[in-house]
Amino acid sequence: MLKVILLKLFGRFFPKEEAISPYRINYKSYYNAGFKAVFFDIDNTLVPYDAKANDEAKELFKELREMGFKTCLISNNCKKRTATFAKDVDSSFTYKSKKPSPDAYIRAARHLDVKVNEVIFFGDQLFTDIWGANNAGMYSILVERIGEDVLTQIKLKRYLEKPVLKAYEYVKSN
Ligand SMILES: [Mg+2]
């Protein structure tokens, strides 16, 4: 009963899966399961807030491309930050994406000629990344954030995430 209520209240914020890091994923198994694209949040998901693309990130995108995946960065950050990162990892991107609105996610999928249910999305925040991916009908994976939260609004959201994460843990284990 509690599970049903929690799902009703918070289910839209729940990721389909949790993972430690987007760098420790068996992408091949997702490819074999029919997924065709991998979308990512940038800040605190791939690198710390506002950090440049490092070798690990560049290598990951190269591997994904070689595997046959299309990639896109869905960021709420500005054009300069997002475009620079995207150029470094050689990926499509959308900036000022207004997550959790599903619009940017859906437009990006259309642009890359994949269906929304063929896209895996990685992000570190429930109320922007995961909610947005769920809204768009994508397969959402919550990862542990890299680095510290810099913006006050993100710190606040992090605080509000706590009860939702508790609810998620309960639903998962019951
Ligand atoms: Mg983030």
Coordinates of N, CA and C and ligand atoms in Angstrom, one line a residue:
M1 N 0.8 -1.2 0.0 CA 0.0 0.0 0.0 C 0.9 1.3 0.0
L2 N 1.8 1.3 0.9 CA 2.7 2.5 1.0 C 3.5 2.6 -0.3
K3 N 3.9 1.4 -0.8 CA 4.6 1.4 -2.1 C 3.8 2.1 -3.2
V4 N 2.5 1.8 -3.3 CA 1.6 2.3 -4.3 C 1.5 3.9 -4.1
I5 N 1.4 4.3 -2.9 CA 1.3 5.7 -2.6 C 2.6 6.5 -3.0
L6 N 3.7 5.9 -2.6 CA 5.0 6.5 -2.9 C 5.2 6.6 -4.4
L7 N 4.8 5.5 -5.1 CA 5.0 5.5 -6.6 C 4.1 6.6 -7.2
K8 N 2.9 6.7 -6.7 CA 2.0 7.7 -7.2 C 2.5 9.1 -7.0
L9 N 3.1 9.3 -5.8 CA 3.6 10.7 -5.4 C 4.9 11.0 -6.1
F10 N 5.8 10.0 -6.1 CA 7.2 10.3 -6.5 C 7.7 9.6 -7.7
G11 N 6.9 8.7 -8.2 CA 7.4 7.8 -9.3 C 7.9 8.5 -10.5
R12 N 7.4 9.6 -10.8 CA 7.9 10.4 -12.0 C 9.3 10.8 -11.8
F13 N 9.8 10.9 -10.5 CA 11.2 11.3 -10.3 C 12.2 10.1 -10.2
F14 N 11.6 8.9 -10.2 CA 12.5 7.8 -9.9 C 13.2 7.4 -11.2
P15 N 14.5 7.1 -11.1 CA 15.3 6.7 -12.3 C 14.9 5.2 -12.6
K16 N 15.2 4.8 -13.8 CA 14.9 3.4 -14.1 C 16.0 2.5 -13.4
E17 N 17.2 3.1 -13.3 CA 18.3 2.5 -12.7 C 19.2 3.5 -12.0
E18 N 20.0 3.0 -11.1 CA 21.1 3.8 -10.5 C 22.4 3.2 -10.8
A19 N 23.4 4.1 -11.0 CA 24.8 3.6 -11.2 C 25.8 4.5 -10.5
I20 N 27.0 4.0 -10.3 CA 28.0 4.8 -9.6 C 28.4 5.9 -10.5
S21 N 28.7 5.6 -11.8 CA 29.3 6.5 -12.7 C 29.0 6.1 -14.2
P22 N 28.8 7.1 -15.0 CA 28.7 6.7 -16.5 C 29.9 6.1 -17.1
Y23 N 31.0 6.2 -16.3 CA 32.3 5.6 -16.8 C 32.4 4.1 -16.5
R24 N 31.5 3.6 -15.7 CA 31.5 2.2 -15.3 C 30.3 1.5 -15.7
I25 N 30.0 1.6 -17.0 CA 28.7 1.0 -17.5 C 29.1 0.0 -18.6
N26 N 28.4 -1.1 -18.7 CA 28.6 -2.1 -19.8 C 27.7 -1.6 -20.9
Y27 N 28.2 -0.7 -21.7 CA 27.3 -0.1 -22.8 C 26.9 -1.1 -23.8
K28 N 27.8 -2.1 -24.0 CA 27.5 -3.1 -25.0 C 26.2 -3.8 -24.8
S29 N 26.0 -4.1 -23.5 CA 24.8 -4.9 -23.2 C 23.5 -4.0 -23.5
Y30 N 23.6 -2.7 -23.3 CA 22.5 -1.8 -23.7 C 22.3 -1.8 -25.2
Y31 N 23.4 -1.8 -25.9 CA 23.4 -1.7 -27.3 C 22.7 -3.0 -27.8
N32 N 23.1 -4.1 -27.3 CA 22.5 -5.4 -27.7 C 21.0 -5.5 -27.3
A33 N 20.6 -4.7 -26.3 CA 19.2 -4.7 -25.9 C 18.4 -3.8 -26.8
G34 N 19.0 -3.1 -27.7 CA 18.3 -2.3 -28.7 C 18.4 -0.8 -28.5
F35 N 19.1 -0.4 -27.5 CA 19.3 1.1 -27.4 C 20.3 1.6 -28.5
K36 N 19.9 2.8 -29.0 CA 20.7 3.3 -30.1 C 21.4 4.6 -29.8
A37 N 21.0 5.3 -28.7 CA 21.7 6.6 -28.4 C 21.9 6.7 -26.9
V38 N 22.9 7.4 -26.5 CA 23.2 7.7 -25.1 C 23.3 9.2 -24.9
F39 N 22.4 9.8 -24.1 CA 22.4 11.2 -23.8 C 22.9 11.4 -22.4
F40 N 23.6 12.6 -22.2 CA 24.2 12.8 -20.9 C 23.9 14.3 -20.5
D41 N 23.8 14.4 -19.2 CA 23.9 15.7 -18.5 C 25.5 15.9 -18.5
I42 N 26.0 17.1 -18.4 CA 27.4 17.3 -18.3 C 27.9 17.6 -16.9
D43 N 27.4 18.7 -16.3 CA 28.0 19.1 -15.0 C 27.6 18.2 -13.8
N44 N 28.6 17.7 -13.1 CA 28.5 16.8 -12.0 C 28.1 15.3 -12.5
T45 N 27.9 15.2 -13.8 CA 27.6 13.8 -14.3 C 28.9 13.3 -15.0
L46 N 29.4 14.0 -16.0 CA 30.6 13.6 -16.7 C 31.9 14.2 -16.1
V47 N 31.8 15.4 -15.6 CA 32.9 16.1 -15.0 C 32.4 17.0 -13.9
P48 N 33.2 17.5 -13.0 CA 32.8 18.5 -12.0 C 32.2 19.7 -12.7
Y49 N 31.4 20.5 -11.9 CA 30.7 21.7 -12.5 C 31.7 22.6 -13.2
D50 N 31.4 22.9 -14.5 CA 32.2 23.8 -15.3 C 33.6 23.3 -15.7
A51 N 33.9 22.0 -15.4 CA 35.2 21.5 -15.7 C 35.3 21.1 -17.2
K52 N 36.4 21.2 -17.8 CA 36.6 20.8 -19.2 C 36.5 19.3 -19.4
A53 N 36.3 18.9 -20.6 CA 36.2 17.5 -20.9 C 37.6 16.9 -20.7
N54 N 37.7 15.8 -19.9 CA 39.0 15.2 -19.7 C 39.2 14.0 -20.6
D55 N 40.3 13.3 -20.5 CA 40.6 12.2 -21.4 C 39.6 11.1 -21.2
E56 N 39.2 10.9 -20.0 CA 38.2 9.8 -19.7 C 36.9 10.1 -20.4
A57 N 36.5 11.3 -20.4 CA 35.2 11.7 -21.2 C 35.4 11.5 -22.7
K58 N 36.6 12.0 -23.2 CA 36.8 11.9 -24.6 C 36.8 10.4 -25.0
E59 N 37.5 9.6 -24.2 CA 37.6 8.1 -24.5 C 36.2 7.5 -24.5
L60 N 35.4 7.9 -23.5 CA 34.1 7.3 -23.4 C 33.2 7.6 -24.7
F61 N 33.3 8.8 -25.1 CA 32.5 9.1 -26.3 C 33.0 8.4 -27.6
K62 N 34.3 8.3 -27.6 CA 34.9 7.6 -28.8 C 34.4 6.1 -28.8
E63 N 34.5 5.5 -27.6 CA 34.0 4.1 -27.5 C 32.6 3.9 -27.9
L64 N 31.8 4.9 -27.4 CA 30.3 4.8 -27.7 C 30.1 4.9 -29.2
R65 N 30.8 5.8 -29.8 CA 30.6 6.0 -31.3 C 31.1 4.7 -32.0
E66 N 32.2 4.1 -31.6 CA 32.7 2.9 -32.2 C 31.7 1.8 -32.0
M67 N 31.0 1.8 -30.9 CA 30.0 0.7 -30.6 C 28.8 0.9 -31.5
G68 N 28.6 2.1 -32.0 CA 27.4 2.3 -32.9 C 26.4 3.3 -32.3
F69 N 26.7 3.8 -31.1 CA 25.7 4.7 -30.4 C 25.8 6.1 -31.0
K70 N 24.7 6.8 -31.0 CA 24.7 8.2 -31.2 C 24.7 8.9 -29.8
T71 N 25.3 10.1 -29.7 CA 25.4 10.7 -28.4 C 24.9 12.1 -28.5
C72 N 24.4 12.6 -27.3 CA 24.0 14.0 -27.2 C 24.1 14.4 -25.8
L73 N 24.5 15.7 -25.6 CA 24.6 16.3 -24.3 C 23.4 17.2 -24.1
I74 N 22.7 17.0 -23.0 CA 21.5 17.8 -22.8 C 21.8 18.6 -21.5
S75 N 22.2 19.9 -21.7 CA 22.6 20.7 -20.6 C 21.7 21.9 -20.4
N76 N 21.5 22.3 -19.1 CA 20.8 23.5 -18.8 C 21.8 24.7 -18.8
N77 N 23.1 24.4 -18.9 CA 24.1 25.4 -18.9 C 24.1 26.2 -20.2
C78 N 25.0 27.2 -20.3 CA 24.9 28.2 -21.5 C 25.6 27.6 -22.7
K79 N 25.4 28.3 -23.8 CA 25.9 27.8 -25.1 C 27.4 27.6 -25.1
K80 N 28.2 28.5 -24.6 CA 29.6 28.5 -24.6 C 30.1 27.2 -23.9
R81 N 29.6 27.0 -22.7 CA 30.1 25.9 -21.9 C 29.7 24.6 -22.6
T82 N 28.5 24.5 -23.0 CA 28.0 23.2 -23.6 C 28.7 22.9 -25.0
A83 N 28.8 23.9 -25.8 CA 29.4 23.8 -27.1 C 30.8 23.4 -27.1
T84 N 31.6 24.0 -26.1 CA 33.0 23.7 -26.0 C 33.2 22.3 -25.5
F85 N 32.4 21.8 -24.6 CA 32.5 20.4 -24.1 C 32.1 19.5 -25.2
A86 N 31.1 19.8 -25.9 CA 30.6 18.9 -27.0 C 31.6 18.8 -28.1
K87 N 32.3 19.9 -28.4 CA 33.4 19.9 -29.4 C 34.5 18.9 -29.0
D88 N 34.9 19.0 -27.7 CA 36.0 18.2 -27.2 C 35.7 16.7 -27.2
V89 N 34.4 16.4 -27.0 CA 34.1 14.9 -27.0 C 33.4 14.5 -28.4
D90 N 33.3 15.5 -29.2 CA 32.7 15.2 -30.6 C 31.3 14.7 -30.5
S91 N 30.4 15.4 -29.9 CA 29.0 15.0 -29.7 C 28.0 16.0 -30.1
S92 N 26.8 15.6 -30.4 CA 25.7 16.6 -30.5 C 25.4 17.2 -29.1
F93 N 24.7 18.3 -29.1 CA 24.4 18.9 -27.8 C 23.2 19.8 -27.9
T94 N 22.6 20.0 -26.8 CA 21.6 21.1 -26.6 C 21.9 21.9 -25.4
Y95 N 21.9 23.2 -25.4 CA 22.2 24.0 -24.3 C 20.9 24.8 -23.8
K96 N 21.0 25.3 -22.6 CA 19.8 26.0 -22.0 C 18.6 25.1 -22.3
S97 N 18.7 23.8 -21.9 CA 17.7 22.8 -22.3 C 16.4 22.9 -21.6
K98 N 16.4 23.7 -20.5 CA 15.1 23.8 -19.6 C 14.7 22.5 -19.1
K99 N 15.6 21.6 -18.7 CA 15.2 20.4 -18.0 C 14.5 20.8 -16.8
P100 N 13.4 20.2 -16.3 CA 12.9 18.9 -16.7 C 11.9 18.9 -17.9
S101 N 11.8 20.0 -18.6 CA 10.9 20.0 -19.8 C 11.5 18.9 -20.7
P102 N 10.6 18.1 -21.3 CA 11.1 17.0 -22.2 C 11.4 17.5 -23.6
D103 N 11.2 18.8 -23.9 CA 11.3 19.3 -25.3 C 12.7 19.1 -25.9
A104 N 13.7 19.5 -25.1 CA 15.1 19.4 -25.7 C 15.5 17.9 -25.9
Y105 N 15.1 17.0 -25.0 CA 15.4 15.6 -25.1 C 14.7 15.1 -26.4
I106 N 13.4 15.4 -26.6 CA 12.7 14.9 -27.7 C 13.2 15.4 -29.1
R107 N 13.5 16.7 -29.1 CA 14.1 17.3 -30.3 C 15.4 16.7 -30.6
A108 N 16.2 16.4 -29.6 CA 17.5 15.8 -29.9 C 17.4 14.4 -30.4
A109 N 16.5 13.7 -29.9 CA 16.2 12.3 -30.4 C 15.8 12.4 -31.9
R110 N 14.9 13.3 -32.2 CA 14.4 13.4 -33.5 C 15.5 13.8 -34.5
H111 N 16.3 14.7 -34.0 CA 17.5 15.2 -34.8 C 18.4 14.1 -35.1
L112 N 18.6 13.2 -34.2 CA 19.5 12.0 -34.4 C 18.8 10.8 -35.0
D113 N 17.5 11.0 -35.3 CA 16.8 9.9 -35.9 C 16.7 8.6 -35.1
V114 N 16.5 8.8 -33.8 CA 16.2 7.6 -32.9 C 14.9 7.9 -32.2
K115 N 14.3 6.8 -31.7 CA 13.1 6.9 -31.0 C 13.4 7.2 -29.5
V116 N 12.5 7.9 -28.8 CA 12.9 8.2 -27.4 C 13.1 7.0 -26.6
N117 N 12.4 5.9 -26.9 CA 12.6 4.7 -26.1 C 13.8 3.9 -26.5
E118 N 14.6 4.5 -27.4 CA 15.9 3.9 -27.8 C 17.1 4.6 -27.1
V119 N 16.7 5.6 -26.3 CA 17.7 6.5 -25.7 C 17.9 6.2 -24.2
I120 N 19.2 6.1 -23.8 CA 19.5 6.0 -22.4 C 20.0 7.4 -22.0
F121 N 19.5 7.9 -20.8 CA 20.0 9.2 -20.4 C 20.6 9.1 -19.0
F122 N 21.8 9.7 -18.9 CA 22.5 9.7 -17.6 C 22.5 11.1 -17.0
G123 N 22.1 11.2 -15.7 CA 22.2 12.5 -15.0 C 22.3 12.3 -13.5
D124 N 22.7 13.4 -12.9 CA 23.0 13.4 -11.4 C 21.8 14.0 -10.6
Q125 N 20.9 14.6 -11.3 CA 19.8 15.3 -10.5 C 18.4 14.7 -10.8
L126 N 17.7 14.5 -9.7 CA 16.3 13.9 -9.9 C 15.4 14.9 -10.6
F127 N 15.4 16.1 -10.1 CA 14.3 17.1 -10.5 C 14.6 17.8 -11.8
T128 N 15.7 17.6 -12.4 CA 16.0 18.1 -13.7 C 16.2 17.0 -14.7
D129 N 17.4 16.3 -14.5 CA 17.8 15.3 -15.4 C 16.8 14.1 -15.5
I130 N 16.5 13.5 -14.4 CA 15.8 12.2 -14.4 C 14.3 12.5 -14.7
W131 N 13.8 13.5 -14.1 CA 12.4 13.8 -14.3 C 12.2 14.1 -15.8
G132 N 13.1 14.9 -16.4 CA 13.1 15.3 -17.8 C 13.1 14.1 -18.7
A133 N 14.1 13.2 -18.4 CA 14.2 12.0 -19.2 C 13.0 11.1 -19.1
N134 N 12.4 11.0 -17.9 CA 11.2 10.2 -17.8 C 10.0 10.9 -18.5
N135 N 10.0 12.2 -18.4 CA 8.9 13.0 -19.2 C 9.0 12.7 -20.7
A136 N 10.3 12.6 -21.2 CA 10.5 12.4 -22.6 C 10.3 10.9 -23.0
G137 N 10.2 10.0 -22.0 CA 10.0 8.6 -22.3 C 11.4 7.9 -22.6
M138 N 12.4 8.4 -22.0 CA 13.7 7.8 -22.2 C 14.1 6.9 -20.9
Y139 N 15.1 6.1 -21.1 CA 15.5 5.2 -20.0 C 16.5 6.0 -19.1
S140 N 16.1 6.3 -18.0 CA 16.8 7.2 -17.1 C 17.7 6.5 -16.1
I141 N 19.0 6.9 -16.1 CA 19.9 6.3 -15.1 C 20.5 7.4 -14.2
L142 N 20.3 7.3 -12.9 CA 20.9 8.3 -12.0 C 22.3 7.9 -11.6
V143 N 23.2 8.8 -11.7 CA 24.6 8.5 -11.3 C 25.0 9.4 -10.1
E144 N 26.0 8.9 -9.4 CA 26.5 9.7 -8.2 C 27.2 11.0 -8.8
R145 N 26.9 12.1 -8.2 CA 27.5 13.3 -8.7 C 29.0 13.3 -8.5
I146 N 29.7 14.0 -9.5 CA 31.1 14.1 -9.5 C 31.4 15.5 -8.9
G147 N 32.2 15.7 -7.9 CA 32.5 17.0 -7.4 C 31.4 17.6 -6.5
E148 N 31.6 18.8 -6.2 CA 30.7 19.5 -5.3 C 29.6 20.3 -6.0
D149 N 28.5 20.5 -5.3 CA 27.4 21.4 -5.9 C 27.9 22.8 -5.7
V150 N 27.9 23.6 -6.8 CA 28.3 25.0 -6.7 C 27.2 25.9 -6.5
L151 N 26.1 25.8 -7.3 CA 25.0 26.7 -7.3 C 24.1 26.5 -6.2
T152 N 23.6 27.6 -5.6 CA 22.7 27.5 -4.4 C 21.4 26.7 -4.8
Q153 N 20.9 27.0 -6.0 CA 19.7 26.3 -6.5 C 19.9 24.8 -6.5
I154 N 21.1 24.4 -6.9 CA 21.3 22.9 -7.0 C 21.4 22.4 -5.5
K155 N 22.0 23.1 -4.6 CA 22.1 22.7 -3.2 C 20.7 22.5 -2.7
L156 N 19.9 23.4 -3.0 CA 18.5 23.3 -2.5 C 17.8 22.1 -3.0
K157 N 17.9 21.9 -4.3 CA 17.3 20.8 -5.0 C 17.8 19.5 -4.4
R158 N 19.1 19.5 -4.1 CA 19.7 18.3 -3.5 C 19.1 17.9 -2.1
Y159 N 18.7 19.0 -1.4 CA 18.1 18.8 -0.1 C 16.7 18.2 -0.3
L160 N 16.0 18.8 -1.3 CA 14.6 18.3 -1.6 C 14.6 16.9 -2.2
E161 N 15.8 16.5 -2.8 CA 15.8 15.1 -3.4 C 15.8 14.1 -2.3
K162 N 16.3 14.4 -1.1 CA 16.5 13.4 0.0 C 15.2 12.5 0.2
P163 N 14.1 13.1 0.5 CA 12.9 12.3 0.8 C 12.5 11.5 -0.5
V164 N 12.8 12.0 -1.7 CA 12.4 11.2 -2.9 C 13.3 10.0 -3.0
L165 N 14.6 10.2 -2.7 CA 15.6 9.1 -2.8 C 15.2 8.0 -1.7
K166 N 14.7 8.5 -0.6 CA 14.3 7.5 0.5 C 13.1 6.7 -0.1
A167 N 12.2 7.4 -0.7 CA 11.0 6.7 -1.2 C 11.4 5.7 -2.3
Y168 N 12.4 6.1 -3.1 CA 12.9 5.3 -4.2 C 13.5 4.0 -3.6
E169 N 14.3 4.2 -2.6 CA 15.0 3.0 -1.9 C 13.9 2.1 -1.3
Y170 N 12.9 2.7 -0.8 CA 11.8 1.9 -0.2 C 11.1 1.1 -1.2
V171 N 10.7 1.7 -2.3 CA 10.0 1.1 -3.4 C 10.8 -0.1 -4.0
K172 N 12.1 0.2 -4.2 CA 13.0 -0.8 -4.8 C 13.1 -2.0 -3.9
S173 N 13.1 -1.8 -2.6 CA 13.4 -3.0 -1.7 C 12.1 -3.6 -1.2
N174 N 11.0 -3.2 -1.6 CA 9.7 -3.8 -1.2 C 8.8 -4.3 -2.3
Ligands
MG1 MG 24.3 17.9 -13.4

